Coordinates of C-alpha atoms in Angstrom, one line a residue:
M1 CA -4.1 -37.7 44.8
K2 CA -4.8 -39.2 48.1
F3 CA -2.4 -41.8 49.5
S4 CA -2.0 -42.7 53.1
T5 CA -0.4 -46.0 53.7
K6 CA 3.4 -46.4 53.2
I7 CA 5.1 -49.6 52.0
S8 CA 8.6 -50.9 52.0
K9 CA 10.0 -53.9 50.3
A10 CA 12.7 -56.4 51.4
A11 CA 16.0 -56.3 49.7
T12 CA 16.6 -60.0 50.1
S13 CA 14.5 -63.1 49.7
V14 CA 15.2 -64.1 53.3
A15 CA 13.6 -61.0 54.7
L16 CA 10.8 -61.5 52.2
M17 CA 9.9 -65.0 53.3
A18 CA 10.2 -64.0 57.0
S19 CA 7.6 -61.4 56.4
L20 CA 5.4 -63.8 54.6
A21 CA 5.5 -66.2 57.5
L22 CA 4.7 -63.5 60.1
A23 CA 2.1 -61.5 58.2
G24 CA 0.4 -64.2 56.2
C25 CA 0.0 -61.6 53.5
S26 CA 2.2 -59.7 51.0
A27 CA 5.9 -59.6 52.0
N28 CA 6.8 -56.5 53.9
T29 CA 3.6 -54.8 52.8
T30 CA 1.8 -53.0 55.5
N31 CA -1.0 -55.5 56.3
A32 CA -3.7 -53.0 56.9
S33 CA -7.0 -54.5 55.9
S34 CA -8.7 -52.2 53.4
T35 CA -12.3 -52.4 52.6
S36 CA -13.4 -51.7 49.0
T37 CA -17.1 -50.6 48.8
V38 CA -18.7 -50.3 45.5
S39 CA -22.0 -48.4 45.5
S40 CA -23.6 -48.0 42.1
S41 CA -26.3 -45.6 43.4
T42 CA -26.4 -42.1 42.1
S43 CA -29.0 -40.1 44.0
A44 CA -32.5 -40.0 45.2
S45 CA -33.5 -38.0 42.2
A46 CA -35.9 -39.5 39.7
T47 CA -33.5 -40.0 36.8
A48 CA -30.9 -41.7 39.0
S49 CA -33.2 -43.8 41.3
A50 CA -32.8 -46.9 39.2
S51 CA -29.1 -47.0 39.9
A52 CA -29.7 -46.5 43.6
S53 CA -31.9 -49.6 43.8
E54 CA -29.1 -51.7 42.2
S55 CA -26.4 -50.9 44.8
Q56 CA -23.6 -53.5 45.1
T57 CA -21.1 -54.0 47.9
A58 CA -17.9 -55.9 47.8
T59 CA -15.7 -56.2 50.9
T60 CA -12.2 -57.7 51.0
A61 CA -9.1 -57.5 53.1
S62 CA -6.6 -56.4 50.5
A63 CA -2.8 -56.8 50.4
I64 CA -2.7 -53.5 48.6
S65 CA -3.7 -50.9 51.1
Y66 CA -3.1 -47.7 49.3
D67 CA -5.8 -45.1 49.0
T68 CA -7.1 -44.2 45.6
H69 CA -8.9 -41.1 44.3
Y70 CA -12.3 -43.0 44.3
S71 CA -15.1 -42.7 46.9
E72 CA -18.7 -43.7 47.0
D73 CA -19.7 -40.0 46.6
D74 CA -18.4 -40.2 43.1
L75 CA -21.6 -42.1 42.2
N76 CA -23.9 -39.7 44.0
W77 CA -25.3 -36.6 42.4
D78 CA -28.5 -34.6 42.0
S79 CA -30.0 -35.0 38.5
S80 CA -31.5 -31.5 38.7
T81 CA -28.0 -30.1 38.4
E82 CA -27.3 -31.9 35.1
K83 CA -26.7 -30.1 31.8
T84 CA -27.7 -32.0 28.7
I85 CA -25.5 -32.0 25.7
D86 CA -27.1 -33.2 22.4
L87 CA -24.1 -34.6 20.6
S88 CA -26.0 -34.5 17.3
N89 CA -26.6 -30.8 17.6
P90 CA -24.4 -29.4 20.4
T91 CA -24.8 -25.8 21.6
A92 CA -22.8 -23.7 23.9
T93 CA -24.0 -23.0 27.5
D94 CA -22.5 -22.2 30.9
G95 CA -19.4 -24.3 31.2
V96 CA -19.6 -25.7 27.6
T97 CA -18.1 -24.3 24.4
V98 CA -18.6 -25.7 20.9
E99 CA -16.2 -25.0 18.1
N100 CA -15.4 -27.0 14.9
G101 CA -16.9 -30.2 16.2
V102 CA -15.0 -30.0 19.6
I103 CA -17.2 -29.8 22.7
T104 CA -15.2 -28.4 25.6
I105 CA -16.4 -28.6 29.2
T106 CA -14.6 -26.0 31.3
A107 CA -16.4 -26.2 34.7
A108 CA -17.2 -28.8 37.4
G109 CA -20.6 -30.4 37.1
N110 CA -22.7 -33.1 35.7
Y111 CA -23.1 -33.4 31.9
R112 CA -25.6 -35.8 30.3
L113 CA -24.4 -36.7 26.8
T114 CA -27.0 -38.1 24.3
G115 CA -27.1 -38.6 20.5
T116 CA -24.3 -39.0 18.0
L117 CA -21.2 -37.0 17.3
E118 CA -20.1 -38.4 14.0
D119 CA -16.7 -36.7 13.8
G120 CA -15.6 -34.6 16.7
Q121 CA -14.3 -34.7 20.3
V122 CA -15.5 -34.1 23.8
V123 CA -12.7 -32.4 25.9
V124 CA -12.8 -31.8 29.6
N125 CA -10.7 -28.8 30.4
A126 CA -11.7 -27.8 33.9
G127 CA -9.9 -26.5 37.0
D128 CA -7.5 -28.7 38.9
Q129 CA -9.9 -28.9 41.8
D130 CA -13.0 -29.7 39.7
Q131 CA -14.9 -32.9 39.4
V132 CA -16.5 -33.5 36.1
R133 CA -19.1 -36.2 35.5
L134 CA -20.0 -37.3 32.0
I135 CA -23.3 -39.3 32.0
L136 CA -23.5 -41.3 28.8
D137 CA -27.1 -41.8 27.8
N138 CA -27.0 -43.7 24.4
A139 CA -24.1 -41.5 23.4
S140 CA -21.9 -42.2 20.4
I141 CA -18.7 -40.3 19.9
T142 CA -16.3 -40.8 16.9
N143 CA -13.2 -38.8 16.1
K144 CA -11.6 -39.7 12.8
D145 CA -8.2 -38.2 13.6
G146 CA -7.9 -38.2 17.4
A147 CA -9.2 -39.3 20.7
A148 CA -13.0 -39.2 21.1
I149 CA -13.0 -38.2 24.8
V150 CA -10.1 -36.3 26.4
G151 CA -9.7 -35.5 30.1
Q152 CA -7.3 -32.6 29.6
S153 CA -7.5 -31.2 33.1
A154 CA -9.7 -31.7 36.3
D155 CA -9.3 -33.2 39.7
E156 CA -11.3 -36.2 38.6
L157 CA -13.1 -37.3 35.4
I158 CA -16.0 -39.7 35.9
V159 CA -17.5 -41.4 32.9
Y160 CA -20.9 -42.9 33.9
T161 CA -23.1 -45.1 31.7
E162 CA -26.8 -44.7 32.3
S163 CA -28.8 -47.9 33.0
G164 CA -30.1 -49.7 30.0
T165 CA -28.0 -47.7 27.5
T166 CA -25.3 -48.7 25.0
N167 CA -22.7 -46.1 24.4
T168 CA -19.7 -46.1 21.9
V169 CA -16.4 -44.3 21.8
T170 CA -14.2 -44.7 18.7
D171 CA -11.1 -43.0 17.5
G172 CA -9.3 -42.9 14.1
S173 CA -6.4 -45.1 13.0
E174 CA -4.3 -41.9 12.5
Y175 CA -4.1 -38.9 14.8
A176 CA -3.6 -35.3 13.7
A177 CA -1.6 -34.6 16.9
T178 CA 1.1 -37.2 17.8
G179 CA 3.4 -35.4 20.2
E180 CA 4.5 -37.1 23.4
D181 CA 2.0 -35.1 25.5
D182 CA -0.9 -35.7 23.1
P183 CA -3.7 -38.3 23.8
S184 CA -3.1 -41.8 22.5
A185 CA -6.3 -43.6 23.4
A186 CA -9.9 -43.4 22.3
L187 CA -10.9 -42.5 25.9
F188 CA -7.9 -40.6 27.3
S189 CA -7.5 -38.8 30.6
K190 CA -4.5 -36.9 31.9
T191 CA -6.2 -36.8 35.4
D192 CA -7.7 -39.4 37.7
L193 CA -10.3 -41.4 35.8
T194 CA -13.3 -43.3 37.2
L195 CA -15.5 -45.5 35.1
A196 CA -18.9 -46.5 36.5
G197 CA -22.6 -47.0 35.8
E198 CA -25.2 -49.5 35.0
G199 CA -25.0 -49.4 31.2
T200 CA -22.6 -50.5 28.5
L201 CA -19.6 -48.7 27.0
K202 CA -18.0 -50.0 23.8
V203 CA -14.5 -48.5 23.2
T204 CA -12.6 -49.0 20.0
G205 CA -9.0 -47.8 20.0
N206 CA -8.0 -47.9 16.3
Y207 CA -4.8 -45.8 16.8
S208 CA -3.3 -47.2 20.0
D209 CA -4.9 -47.8 23.4
G210 CA -8.6 -48.2 24.2
I211 CA -8.8 -46.5 27.6
A212 CA -5.9 -44.8 29.2
S213 CA -5.2 -42.5 32.2
S214 CA -1.9 -40.7 32.9
D215 CA -2.9 -40.8 36.6
G216 CA -5.1 -43.4 38.5
L217 CA -7.9 -45.4 36.9
V218 CA -10.8 -47.0 38.9
I219 CA -13.5 -49.2 37.4
A220 CA -16.3 -49.2 39.9
S221 CA -19.2 -50.8 37.9
G222 CA -20.7 -51.1 34.4
T223 CA -20.1 -53.2 31.3
Y224 CA -17.1 -52.5 29.1
D225 CA -16.2 -53.9 25.7
V226 CA -12.7 -52.6 24.7
T227 CA -10.9 -53.3 21.4
A228 CA -7.4 -51.8 20.9
A229 CA -4.6 -51.7 18.4
D230 CA -2.2 -51.5 21.3
D231 CA -3.1 -51.8 25.0
G232 CA -6.6 -52.3 26.1
I233 CA -6.9 -50.5 29.5
R234 CA -4.0 -48.6 30.9
G235 CA -3.5 -46.6 34.1
K236 CA -0.2 -45.0 35.0
D237 CA -0.4 -45.0 38.8
Y238 CA -2.9 -47.8 39.3
V239 CA -5.8 -49.7 37.8
D240 CA -8.3 -50.7 40.5
I241 CA -11.2 -52.9 39.4
L242 CA -13.9 -52.9 42.0
D243 CA -16.7 -54.4 40.0
G244 CA -18.2 -54.6 36.5
T245 CA -18.1 -56.8 33.4
I246 CA -15.0 -56.1 31.3
T247 CA -14.0 -57.6 28.0
V248 CA -10.7 -56.6 26.4
D249 CA -9.3 -57.6 23.0
A250 CA -5.9 -55.9 22.6
K251 CA -3.0 -56.4 20.2
Q252 CA -0.5 -55.8 23.0
D253 CA -1.2 -55.8 26.8
G254 CA -4.7 -56.3 28.1
I255 CA -5.0 -54.4 31.4
K256 CA -2.0 -52.8 33.1
S257 CA -0.5 -50.1 35.3
T258 CA 2.8 -48.6 34.1
N259 CA 4.5 -46.5 36.8
A260 CA 7.7 -48.4 37.6
T261 CA 9.5 -45.6 39.5
D262 CA 7.3 -43.9 42.1
E263 CA 6.5 -45.3 45.5
E264 CA 3.0 -46.5 46.1
R265 CA 2.3 -46.4 42.3
G266 CA 2.3 -49.0 39.5
W267 CA -0.2 -51.4 41.0
T268 CA -3.1 -53.4 39.5
R269 CA -6.0 -55.0 41.5
L270 CA -9.1 -57.0 40.8
T271 CA -11.6 -57.0 43.8
N272 CA -14.8 -58.1 42.1
G273 CA -16.5 -58.4 38.8
T274 CA -15.8 -60.4 35.6
V275 CA -12.8 -59.7 33.4
T276 CA -12.1 -61.5 30.1
I277 CA -8.9 -60.6 28.2
T278 CA -7.5 -61.6 24.8
A279 CA -4.0 -60.1 24.5
G280 CA -1.2 -60.2 22.0
D281 CA 1.3 -59.7 24.8
D282 CA 0.7 -59.7 28.6
G283 CA -2.8 -60.1 29.9
F284 CA -3.1 -58.6 33.4
K285 CA 0.0 -56.7 34.5
S286 CA 1.6 -54.3 36.9
E287 CA 5.0 -52.9 37.3
K288 CA 4.9 -53.4 41.1
E289 CA 2.0 -54.8 43.2
L290 CA -0.6 -57.0 41.5
E291 CA -3.5 -58.5 43.4
I292 CA -6.5 -60.7 42.6
A293 CA -8.7 -60.5 45.7
G294 CA -12.0 -61.7 44.1
G295 CA -14.1 -61.8 41.0
K296 CA -13.4 -63.8 37.9
L297 CA -10.4 -63.2 35.6
T298 CA -10.1 -65.1 32.4
V299 CA -7.0 -64.5 30.2
E300 CA -8.1 -66.4 27.1
S301 CA -4.8 -65.9 25.2
S302 CA -1.6 -64.1 25.9
V303 CA 2.2 -64.3 25.7
E304 CA 2.4 -64.0 29.5
G305 CA -0.9 -64.2 31.4
I306 CA -0.1 -62.3 34.6
E307 CA 3.0 -60.3 35.4
G308 CA 4.1 -58.1 38.3
Q309 CA 6.8 -57.7 40.9
Y310 CA 4.7 -58.6 44.0
I311 CA 1.8 -60.8 43.1
T312 CA -0.9 -61.8 45.6
V313 CA -3.9 -64.1 44.8
S314 CA -6.2 -64.0 47.8
G315 CA -9.5 -64.9 46.2
G316 CA -11.6 -65.2 43.1
E317 CA -11.4 -67.5 40.1
T318 CA -8.6 -67.0 37.7
S319 CA -7.9 -68.9 34.5
I320 CA -4.8 -68.2 32.3
T321 CA -3.8 -69.4 28.9
S322 CA -0.4 -68.3 27.7
S323 CA 2.2 -69.1 25.0
D324 CA 5.0 -68.2 27.5
D325 CA 4.8 -67.9 31.3
G326 CA 1.4 -68.2 32.9
I327 CA 2.1 -66.1 36.0
N328 CA 5.4 -64.3 36.3
A329 CA 6.9 -62.4 39.3
T330 CA 9.8 -60.2 38.1
V331 CA 11.4 -56.8 38.5
A332 CA 10.4 -54.0 36.1
D333 CA 13.1 -52.7 33.8
T334 CA 12.8 -48.9 34.0
T335 CA 15.4 -48.1 31.3
S336 CA 12.9 -48.2 28.5
D337 CA 10.2 -46.1 30.4
T338 CA 8.6 -43.7 28.0
E339 CA 5.9 -41.1 28.1
D340 CA 3.2 -43.6 27.2
E341 CA 4.4 -45.8 30.1
N342 CA 5.2 -48.8 27.8
T343 CA 7.8 -50.1 30.3
T344 CA 9.2 -53.6 29.9
S345 CA 10.0 -56.2 32.6
T346 CA 12.8 -58.7 32.9
D347 CA 11.5 -62.1 32.1
S348 CA 12.8 -65.4 33.6
T349 CA 12.6 -67.0 30.2
A350 CA 15.4 -64.5 29.1
T351 CA 17.4 -64.6 32.3
D352 CA 17.2 -68.2 33.4
T353 CA 20.4 -70.2 33.3
Q354 CA 18.1 -73.3 33.3
A355 CA 18.4 -73.5 29.5
A356 CA 18.0 -76.7 27.7
G357 CA 21.0 -78.9 28.4
T358 CA 21.7 -77.5 31.8
T359 CA 20.9 -79.2 35.1
D360 CA 19.6 -77.2 38.1
Q361 CA 22.2 -76.6 40.8
Q362 CA 21.9 -74.8 44.1
A363 CA 23.7 -71.5 43.8
G364 CA 27.1 -71.8 45.3
G365 CA 27.3 -75.6 45.1
G366 CA 25.7 -78.8 44.1
A367 CA 22.5 -80.3 45.2
P368 CA 22.2 -81.0 48.9
A369 CA 21.7 -84.5 50.2
D370 CA 18.2 -83.6 51.5
M371 CA 17.1 -82.1 48.3
G372 CA 13.5 -83.4 48.6
Q373 CA 11.7 -85.8 46.4
M374 CA 13.3 -86.7 43.1
P375 CA 11.0 -89.1 41.3
A376 CA 12.9 -92.4 41.3
D377 CA 12.1 -93.0 37.7
M378 CA 12.9 -89.5 36.6
G379 CA 15.1 -90.8 33.8
Q380 CA 15.7 -88.6 30.8
A381 CA 13.1 -86.0 30.0
S382 CA 12.1 -84.8 26.5
G383 CA 14.8 -82.9 24.6
G384 CA 17.6 -84.8 26.2
Q385 CA 17.3 -82.8 29.4
M386 CA 17.9 -84.7 32.6
G387 CA 15.0 -84.0 35.0
G388 CA 16.3 -82.5 38.2
G389 CA 15.4 -80.1 41.0
M390 CA 16.0 -79.0 44.5
P391 CA 14.1 -77.4 47.3
G392 CA 13.1 -73.9 46.4
G393 CA 14.0 -74.2 42.8
G394 CA 17.4 -72.8 43.4
G395 CA 19.2 -73.0 40.1
M396 CA 21.8 -70.5 39.0
D397 CA 19.0 -67.9 38.7
E398 CA 19.6 -64.6 40.5
V399 CA 17.0 -64.3 43.3
V400 CA 15.4 -60.9 42.8
D401 CA 13.1 -58.9 45.0
A402 CA 9.8 -60.4 43.7
Y403 CA 7.3 -62.9 44.9
I404 CA 4.1 -64.8 44.2
H405 CA 1.9 -65.4 47.3
V406 CA -1.3 -67.4 46.9
T407 CA -3.5 -67.3 50.0
G408 CA -6.9 -68.2 48.5
G409 CA -9.0 -68.5 45.4
A410 CA -8.6 -70.8 42.4
L411 CA -5.8 -70.3 39.9
T412 CA -5.7 -72.4 36.8
I413 CA -2.8 -72.0 34.4
T414 CA -2.3 -73.5 30.9
A415 CA 1.1 -72.5 29.7
E416 CA 3.7 -73.3 27.1
G417 CA 6.4 -71.5 29.0
D418 CA 6.9 -71.8 32.7
G419 CA 3.5 -72.1 34.3
F420 CA 4.0 -70.7 37.8
D421 CA 7.2 -68.6 37.6
S422 CA 8.8 -66.3 40.2
N423 CA 12.3 -64.8 39.7
G424 CA 12.2 -64.3 43.5
T425 CA 10.3 -66.4 46.0
A426 CA 6.8 -68.0 46.1
E427 CA 4.5 -69.3 48.8
L428 CA 1.2 -71.2 48.6
S429 CA -0.7 -70.9 51.9
G430 CA -4.3 -71.4 50.7
G431 CA -6.5 -71.8 47.7
T432 CA -5.9 -74.1 44.7
V433 CA -3.2 -73.7 42.0
T434 CA -3.5 -76.0 39.0
V435 CA -0.8 -75.8 36.3
N436 CA -1.2 -77.5 32.9
G437 CA 2.0 -77.6 30.9
P438 CA 4.4 -76.8 29.5
S439 CA 4.5 -79.7 27.0
Q440 CA 8.0 -78.9 25.6
G441 CA 11.4 -79.1 27.4
G442 CA 13.3 -76.0 28.6
N443 CA 10.5 -74.8 30.9
G444 CA 8.7 -76.2 33.9
S445 CA 5.3 -76.3 35.5
T446 CA 6.8 -74.4 38.4
D447 CA 10.0 -72.3 38.3
V448 CA 11.0 -70.4 41.4
A449 CA 14.5 -68.9 41.8
G450 CA 14.4 -68.7 45.6
D451 CA 12.4 -70.4 48.3
F452 CA 9.2 -72.2 47.1
V453 CA 7.2 -72.9 50.2
L454 CA 3.9 -74.8 50.5
S455 CA 2.3 -74.0 53.8
G456 CA -1.4 -74.7 52.9
G457 CA -3.7 -75.0 50.0
T458 CA -3.5 -77.4 47.0
L459 CA -1.0 -77.6 44.2
L460 CA -1.6 -79.7 41.1
T461 CA 0.6 -79.8 38.1
G462 CA 1.0 -81.8 35.0
G463 CA 3.5 -81.2 32.1
T464 CA 7.0 -81.7 31.0
A465 CA 9.5 -83.4 33.4
D466 CA 12.1 -80.7 32.6
M467 CA 13.2 -78.2 35.2
F468 CA 11.5 -80.0 38.1
V469 CA 11.3 -77.7 41.1
A470 CA 10.7 -79.5 44.4
P471 CA 8.8 -77.4 46.9
T472 CA 9.4 -77.3 50.7
G473 CA 6.9 -77.4 53.5
Q474 CA 3.8 -79.6 53.1
A475 CA 4.0 -83.1 51.7
Y476 CA 3.6 -83.9 48.0
V477 CA 3.6 -86.8 45.6
S478 CA 5.2 -86.5 42.2
T479 CA 5.8 -89.1 39.5
T480 CA 7.1 -89.5 36.0
D481 CA 5.9 -93.0 35.3
L482 CA 2.4 -92.3 33.9
A483 CA 3.1 -90.4 30.7
S484 CA 2.4 -93.4 28.5
T485 CA -0.6 -94.5 30.6
V486 CA -2.7 -91.4 30.7
S487 CA -4.1 -89.0 28.1
A488 CA -5.9 -85.7 27.9
G489 CA -9.2 -85.7 29.7
D490 CA -8.3 -88.5 32.1
V491 CA -9.3 -87.8 35.7
L492 CA -6.6 -88.9 38.2
E493 CA -7.5 -89.3 41.9
L494 CA -4.9 -89.3 44.6
Q495 CA -6.2 -91.6 47.4
D496 CA -4.8 -92.2 50.9
S497 CA -4.4 -95.6 52.5
S498 CA -8.1 -95.7 53.5
G499 CA -9.2 -95.1 49.9
K500 CA -10.3 -91.5 50.5
T501 CA -9.6 -89.1 47.6
V502 CA -7.5 -86.2 48.8
A503 CA -6.9 -84.5 45.4
T504 CA -8.1 -84.8 41.8
Y505 CA -6.2 -83.7 38.7
T506 CA -7.6 -83.8 35.1
V507 CA -4.9 -84.4 32.5
S508 CA -4.7 -81.6 29.9
D509 CA -3.5 -81.7 26.3
K510 CA -0.1 -80.5 27.6
G511 CA 0.6 -84.1 28.6
A512 CA 1.8 -85.5 31.9
Q513 CA 5.4 -86.4 31.8
L514 CA 5.5 -85.3 35.5
I515 CA 2.4 -85.1 37.7
L516 CA 2.5 -83.5 41.2
F517 CA -0.1 -83.5 43.9
S518 CA 0.2 -81.6 47.2
T519 CA -2.6 -80.7 49.7
A520 CA -2.6 -79.5 53.3
S521 CA -4.0 -82.9 54.5
M522 CA -1.2 -85.0 53.1
V523 CA 1.4 -86.5 55.4
S524 CA 5.1 -87.0 54.5
G525 CA 6.0 -90.7 54.6
D526 CA 2.4 -91.9 54.1
T527 CA 1.6 -94.0 51.1
Y528 CA -0.8 -92.7 48.4
K529 CA -2.1 -94.3 45.2
I530 CA -3.1 -92.7 41.9
V531 CA -6.4 -94.0 40.6
K532 CA -8.0 -93.7 37.1
D533 CA -11.5 -95.0 36.6
G534 CA -11.2 -97.2 39.6
E535 CA -7.9 -98.7 38.5
T536 CA -4.8 -98.1 40.6
L537 CA -2.0 -96.8 38.4
G538 CA 0.7 -96.8 41.1
E539 CA 1.5 -96.3 44.7
Y540 CA 3.8 -93.5 46.0
T541 CA 5.4 -92.3 49.2
A542 CA 4.7 -88.6 50.0
Q543 CA 7.9 -86.5 50.4

């Protein structure tokens, strides 16, 4: 494992926000710009030249600056060194043994897999310093009572899909070996795992996970279609997505890292590519750092869309649909950590004292006189809850060491729990955040336990008037008097005194008991009007 940059986290939200202000990046994270380069070339050899002509490069300044096991050289090799394994009729050769349907690779090298293994297993059992590359060339591997591909030992296992090919990996719904050290995914590696290529890999995890690594996992390129009875894609130390097209349909979590205890571990990042997730639980998750620096992430359904302790959105296009919180910054609970790394996290929906029938208060006392904008017609929100809020969200919540920091990109959240939720602090300094929902009381479009600072970018919300959290920093307009006037699909324009549109919000089916507009160009004290189809619905003073 190669890690070079150290990181320390603040113990208090005060130190956390000070770091945010100074660094303009992740709180107390060493702000070393890292460059992620994805080269999908293999070598100048004839069989790999097609990939070389399709090289892709993605460069980003990342808030997560830890080194990974991956390098460009992982995708470069001389095809003349390849050993071909016909899965339909495998035979032993140097570095390869075959016994009872199990093909075992025992030495470093490049192995081209073709054909169909109807009921068997490919096992990599090489030396701790060996790099093993499996080149899937229209390969189909099924194991009816265990994992289909197992990286038992090596320095790094690379699974590469040849250009123009479709490859399948499928396990059984029951495993013969079920000990805590045994594989639990259709494609399972106990060592660092790299997925790359120009072809397609379809993975079906009938037993538990689809793809899993007990070390680090990097996806550099390729197309992946993963279906899993439990988690879709899981890496213990990290999941680093540099590029590719990834579709995950998982009964539990979609994509996640699971190490909640070791320093510099437990992070998840998307730099480039297209990721689509359907999850029965969390969509895109980490136990510590989580970053979306580019690409396109769509969580089509989930309980919680994005979850991590330190979340940074610095680029890309992200869309989340969730039955609970849309994006949630919280601290991992390590007490339930198990061998398969199914750790759980504390959730603000379980720890909030902002339950129905409770009004927000600033910890240690009542609401201050300068509590920011409270919509004058706030009245009584649905469920009998009195709408209320104060700068920074306050409440009686414990402010934990967690944050959400949005510096760029576009983040759209459609949630039935809290939309934008941090059990610690939050800052929006760039990009656009749009929150649709929730529609029911007891949750809010935004819910931040500590400071909620707007220092740039655009924030647009529409949903219930419960649990109103007033941000600090840049100006905003909020109103609760349009709920009976607007309906789903209506386009609302916020215009300044000259008639210039400074922000646009489209009402969703979550309703609009409370609508909030905030952009960097707005000025506190200025008058703005909300317009629908050329008709002025009301005039408001920015707070």
